[in-house]
PDB file of C-alpha atoms in Angstrom:
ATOM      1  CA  UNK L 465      51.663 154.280  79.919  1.00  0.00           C
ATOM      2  CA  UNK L 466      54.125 156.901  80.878  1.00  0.00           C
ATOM      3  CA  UNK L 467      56.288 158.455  77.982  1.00  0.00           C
ATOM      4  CA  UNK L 468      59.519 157.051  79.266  1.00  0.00           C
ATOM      5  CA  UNK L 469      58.255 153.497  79.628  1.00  0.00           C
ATOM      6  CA  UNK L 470      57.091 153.475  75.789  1.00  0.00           C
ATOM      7  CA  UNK L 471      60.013 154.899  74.629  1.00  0.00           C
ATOM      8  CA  UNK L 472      62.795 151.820  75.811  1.00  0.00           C
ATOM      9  CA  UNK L 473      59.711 149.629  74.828  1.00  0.00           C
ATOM     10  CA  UNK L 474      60.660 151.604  71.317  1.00  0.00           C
ATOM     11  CA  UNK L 475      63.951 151.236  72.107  1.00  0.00           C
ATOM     12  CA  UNK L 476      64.202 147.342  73.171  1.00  0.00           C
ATOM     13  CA  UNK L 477      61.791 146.687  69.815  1.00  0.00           C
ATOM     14  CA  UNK L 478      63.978 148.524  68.041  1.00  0.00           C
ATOM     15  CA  UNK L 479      66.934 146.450  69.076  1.00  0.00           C
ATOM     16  CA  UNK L 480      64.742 142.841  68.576  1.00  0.00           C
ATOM     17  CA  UNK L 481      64.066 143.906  65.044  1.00  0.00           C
ATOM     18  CA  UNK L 482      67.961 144.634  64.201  1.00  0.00           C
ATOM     19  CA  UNK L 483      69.367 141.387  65.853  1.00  0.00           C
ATOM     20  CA  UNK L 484      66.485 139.551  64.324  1.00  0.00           C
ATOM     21  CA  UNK L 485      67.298 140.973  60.517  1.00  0.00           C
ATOM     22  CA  UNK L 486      71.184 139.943  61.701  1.00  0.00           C
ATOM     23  CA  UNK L 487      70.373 136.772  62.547  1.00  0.00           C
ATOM     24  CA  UNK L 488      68.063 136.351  59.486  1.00  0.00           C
ATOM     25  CA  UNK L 489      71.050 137.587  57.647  1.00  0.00           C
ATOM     26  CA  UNK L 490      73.740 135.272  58.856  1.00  0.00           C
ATOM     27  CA  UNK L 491      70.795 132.240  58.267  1.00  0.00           C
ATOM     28  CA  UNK L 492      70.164 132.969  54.538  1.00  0.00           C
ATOM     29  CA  UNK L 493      74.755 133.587  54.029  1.00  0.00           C
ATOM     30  CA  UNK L 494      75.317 130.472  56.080  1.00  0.00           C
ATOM     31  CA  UNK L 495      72.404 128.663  55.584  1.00  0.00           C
ATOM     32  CA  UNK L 496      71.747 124.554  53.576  1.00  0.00           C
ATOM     33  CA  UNK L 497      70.642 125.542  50.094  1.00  0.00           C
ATOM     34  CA  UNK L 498      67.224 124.807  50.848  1.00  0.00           C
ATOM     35  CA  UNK L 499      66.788 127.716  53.142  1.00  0.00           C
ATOM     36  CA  UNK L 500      68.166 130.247  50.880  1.00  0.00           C
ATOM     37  CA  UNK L 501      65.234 133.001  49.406  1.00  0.00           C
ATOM     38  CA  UNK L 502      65.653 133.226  45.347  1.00  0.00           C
ATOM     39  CA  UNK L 503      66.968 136.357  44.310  1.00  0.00           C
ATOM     40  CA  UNK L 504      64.161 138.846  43.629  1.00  0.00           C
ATOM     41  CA  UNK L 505      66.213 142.039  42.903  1.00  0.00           C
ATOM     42  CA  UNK L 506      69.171 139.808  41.572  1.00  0.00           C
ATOM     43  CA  UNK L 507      72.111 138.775  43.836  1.00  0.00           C
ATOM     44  CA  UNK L 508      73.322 142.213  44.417  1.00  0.00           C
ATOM     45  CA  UNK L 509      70.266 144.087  44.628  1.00  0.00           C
ATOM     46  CA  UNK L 510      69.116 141.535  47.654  1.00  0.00           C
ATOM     47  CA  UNK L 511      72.662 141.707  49.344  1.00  0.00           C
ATOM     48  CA  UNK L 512      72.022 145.739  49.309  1.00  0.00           C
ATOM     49  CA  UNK L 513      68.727 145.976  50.422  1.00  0.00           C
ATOM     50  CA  UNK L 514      69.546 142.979  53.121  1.00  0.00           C
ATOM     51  CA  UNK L 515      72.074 145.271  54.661  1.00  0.00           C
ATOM     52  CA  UNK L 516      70.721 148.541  54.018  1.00  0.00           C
ATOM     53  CA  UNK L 517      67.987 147.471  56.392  1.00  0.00           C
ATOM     54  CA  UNK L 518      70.175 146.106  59.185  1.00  0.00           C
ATOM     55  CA  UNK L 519      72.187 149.302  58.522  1.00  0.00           C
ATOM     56  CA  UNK L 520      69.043 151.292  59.204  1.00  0.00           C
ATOM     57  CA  UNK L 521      68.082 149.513  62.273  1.00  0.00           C
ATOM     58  CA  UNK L 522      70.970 149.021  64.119  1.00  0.00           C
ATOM     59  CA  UNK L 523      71.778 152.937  63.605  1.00  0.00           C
ATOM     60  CA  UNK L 524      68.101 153.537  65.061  1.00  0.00           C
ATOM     61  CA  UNK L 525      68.843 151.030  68.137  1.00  0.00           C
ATOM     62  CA  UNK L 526      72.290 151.885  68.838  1.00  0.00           C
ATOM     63  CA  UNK L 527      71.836 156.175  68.304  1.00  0.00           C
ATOM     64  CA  UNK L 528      74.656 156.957  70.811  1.00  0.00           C
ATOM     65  CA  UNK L 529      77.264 154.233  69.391  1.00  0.00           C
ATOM     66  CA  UNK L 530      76.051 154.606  65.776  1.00  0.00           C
ATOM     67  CA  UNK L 531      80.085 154.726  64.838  1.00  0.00           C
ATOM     68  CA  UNK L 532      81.109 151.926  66.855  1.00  0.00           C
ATOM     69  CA  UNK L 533      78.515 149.558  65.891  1.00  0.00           C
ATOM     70  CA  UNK L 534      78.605 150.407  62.020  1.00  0.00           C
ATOM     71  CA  UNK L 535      82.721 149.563  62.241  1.00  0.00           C
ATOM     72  CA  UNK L 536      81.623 146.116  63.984  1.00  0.00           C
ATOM     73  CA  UNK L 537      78.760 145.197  61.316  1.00  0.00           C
ATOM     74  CA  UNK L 538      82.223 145.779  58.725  1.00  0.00           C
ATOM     75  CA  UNK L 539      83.951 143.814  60.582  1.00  0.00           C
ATOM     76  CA  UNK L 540      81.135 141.051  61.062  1.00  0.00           C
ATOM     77  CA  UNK L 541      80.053 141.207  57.228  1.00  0.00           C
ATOM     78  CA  UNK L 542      83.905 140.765  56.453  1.00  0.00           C
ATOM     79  CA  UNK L 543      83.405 137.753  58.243  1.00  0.00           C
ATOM     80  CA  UNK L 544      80.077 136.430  57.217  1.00  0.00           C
ATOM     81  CA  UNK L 545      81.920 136.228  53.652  1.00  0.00           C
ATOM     82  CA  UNK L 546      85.231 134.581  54.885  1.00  0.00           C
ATOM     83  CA  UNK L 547      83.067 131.862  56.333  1.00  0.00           C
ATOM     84  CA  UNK L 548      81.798 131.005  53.287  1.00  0.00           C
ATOM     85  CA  UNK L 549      84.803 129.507  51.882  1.00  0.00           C
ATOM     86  CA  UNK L 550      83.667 126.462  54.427  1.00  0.00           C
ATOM     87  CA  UNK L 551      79.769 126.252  53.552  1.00  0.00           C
ATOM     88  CA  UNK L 552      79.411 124.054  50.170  1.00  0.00           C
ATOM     89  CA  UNK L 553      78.095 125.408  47.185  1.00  0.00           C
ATOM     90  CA  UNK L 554      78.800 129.266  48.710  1.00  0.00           C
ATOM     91  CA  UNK L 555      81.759 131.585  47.456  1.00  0.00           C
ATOM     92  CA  UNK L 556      83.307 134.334  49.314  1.00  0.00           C
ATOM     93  CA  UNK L 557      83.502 137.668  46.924  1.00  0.00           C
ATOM     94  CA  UNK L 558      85.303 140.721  47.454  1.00  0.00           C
ATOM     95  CA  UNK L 559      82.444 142.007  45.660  1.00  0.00           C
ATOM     96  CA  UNK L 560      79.686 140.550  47.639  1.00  0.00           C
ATOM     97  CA  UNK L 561      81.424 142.254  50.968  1.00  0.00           C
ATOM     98  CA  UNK L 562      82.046 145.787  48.732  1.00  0.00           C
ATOM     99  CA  UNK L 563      77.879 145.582  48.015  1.00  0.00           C
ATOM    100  CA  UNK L 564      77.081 144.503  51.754  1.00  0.00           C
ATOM    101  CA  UNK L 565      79.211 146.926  53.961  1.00  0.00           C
ATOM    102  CA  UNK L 566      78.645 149.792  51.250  1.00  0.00           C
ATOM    103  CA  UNK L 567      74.723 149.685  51.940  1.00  0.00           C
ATOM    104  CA  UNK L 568      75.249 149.092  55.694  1.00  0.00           C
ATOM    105  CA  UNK L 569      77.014 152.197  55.546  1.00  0.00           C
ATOM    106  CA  UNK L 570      74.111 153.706  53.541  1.00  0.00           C
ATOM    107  CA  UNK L 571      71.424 152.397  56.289  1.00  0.00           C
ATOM    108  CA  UNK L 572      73.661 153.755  59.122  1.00  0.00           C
ATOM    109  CA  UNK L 573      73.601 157.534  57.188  1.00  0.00           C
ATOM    110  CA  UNK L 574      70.253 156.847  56.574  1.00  0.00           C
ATOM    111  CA  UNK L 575      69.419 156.451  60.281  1.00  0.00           C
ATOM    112  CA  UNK L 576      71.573 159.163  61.453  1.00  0.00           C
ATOM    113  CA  UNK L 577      70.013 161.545  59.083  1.00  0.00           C
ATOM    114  CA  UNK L 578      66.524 160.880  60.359  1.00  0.00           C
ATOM    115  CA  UNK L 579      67.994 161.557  63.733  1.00  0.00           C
ATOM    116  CA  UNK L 580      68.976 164.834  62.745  1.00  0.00           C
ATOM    117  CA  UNK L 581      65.777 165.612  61.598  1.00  0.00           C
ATOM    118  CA  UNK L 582      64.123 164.563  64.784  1.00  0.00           C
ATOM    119  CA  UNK L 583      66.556 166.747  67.004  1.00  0.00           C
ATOM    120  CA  UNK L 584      65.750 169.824  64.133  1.00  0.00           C
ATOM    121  CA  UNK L 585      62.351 169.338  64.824  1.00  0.00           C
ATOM    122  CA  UNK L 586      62.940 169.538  68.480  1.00  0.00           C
ATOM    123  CA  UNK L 587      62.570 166.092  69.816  1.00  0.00           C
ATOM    124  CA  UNK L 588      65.754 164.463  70.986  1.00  0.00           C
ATOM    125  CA  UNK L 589      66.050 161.221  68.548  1.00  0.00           C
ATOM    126  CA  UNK L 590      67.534 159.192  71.198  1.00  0.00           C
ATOM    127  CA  UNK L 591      64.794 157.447  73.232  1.00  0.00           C
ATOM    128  CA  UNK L 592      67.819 156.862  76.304  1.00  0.00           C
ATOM    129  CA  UNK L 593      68.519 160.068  76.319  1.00  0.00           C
ATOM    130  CA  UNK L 594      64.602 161.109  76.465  1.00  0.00           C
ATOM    131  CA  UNK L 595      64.177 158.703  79.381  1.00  0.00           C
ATOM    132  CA  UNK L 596      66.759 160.428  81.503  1.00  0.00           C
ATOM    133  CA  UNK L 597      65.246 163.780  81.904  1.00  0.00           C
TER     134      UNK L 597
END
């Protein structure tokens, strides 16, 4: 398999995984009761590591609009919460969004640092940008 086809395989797998964790996401906030995972690293600690990882991925997908897509997942987590006040038995916290958007942040930073590293060690971190040359 040629180089350039692996890498948007990469690329599109990347993107499947962060839509997927998004949709997950929006599931488990919006979700019946049933459906809803018990905390495991308490309320907050699942809300952070929930959107530290579709921080992470999106920033890996989305290299080249790694700004404009982490102001959209503020914007979309801002209203994830507001649409709780219509799901029964779910609240919408100014805390909850303060946890969520601060660790998508943090996955976003995390994901731009490793492409940093990459380009450092000589490889371009941006599989698009690989595939054009």
């Amino acid at each position: 398999m040629p180089v350039e086809a692996a890498l948007v395989i990469n690329t599109a797998l990347l993107r499947l995984v962060a839509w997927l964790l998004a949709a997950a996401v929006t599931f488990v906030t919006l979700g019946p009761q049933g459906v809803r995972p018990h905390p495991v690293l308490g309320q907050p600690g699942d809300h952070a590591l929930a959107f530290l990882l579709v921080g992470i991925f999106f920033g890996l997908a989305y290299p080249q609009r790694r700004w404009t897509v982490s102001a959209v997942a503020i914007a979309l987590i801002g209203l994830l919460e507001i649409m709780q006040l219509w799901v029964p038995g779910r609240h919408a916290r100014l805390e909850d969004f303060v946890v969520d958007a601060l660790s998508a942040c943090v996955g976003f930073a995390l994901s731009a640092a490793a492409d940093r590293m990459m380009a450092r060690s000589g490889e371009d971190p941006d599989p698009l940008t690989r595939e054009r040359r």
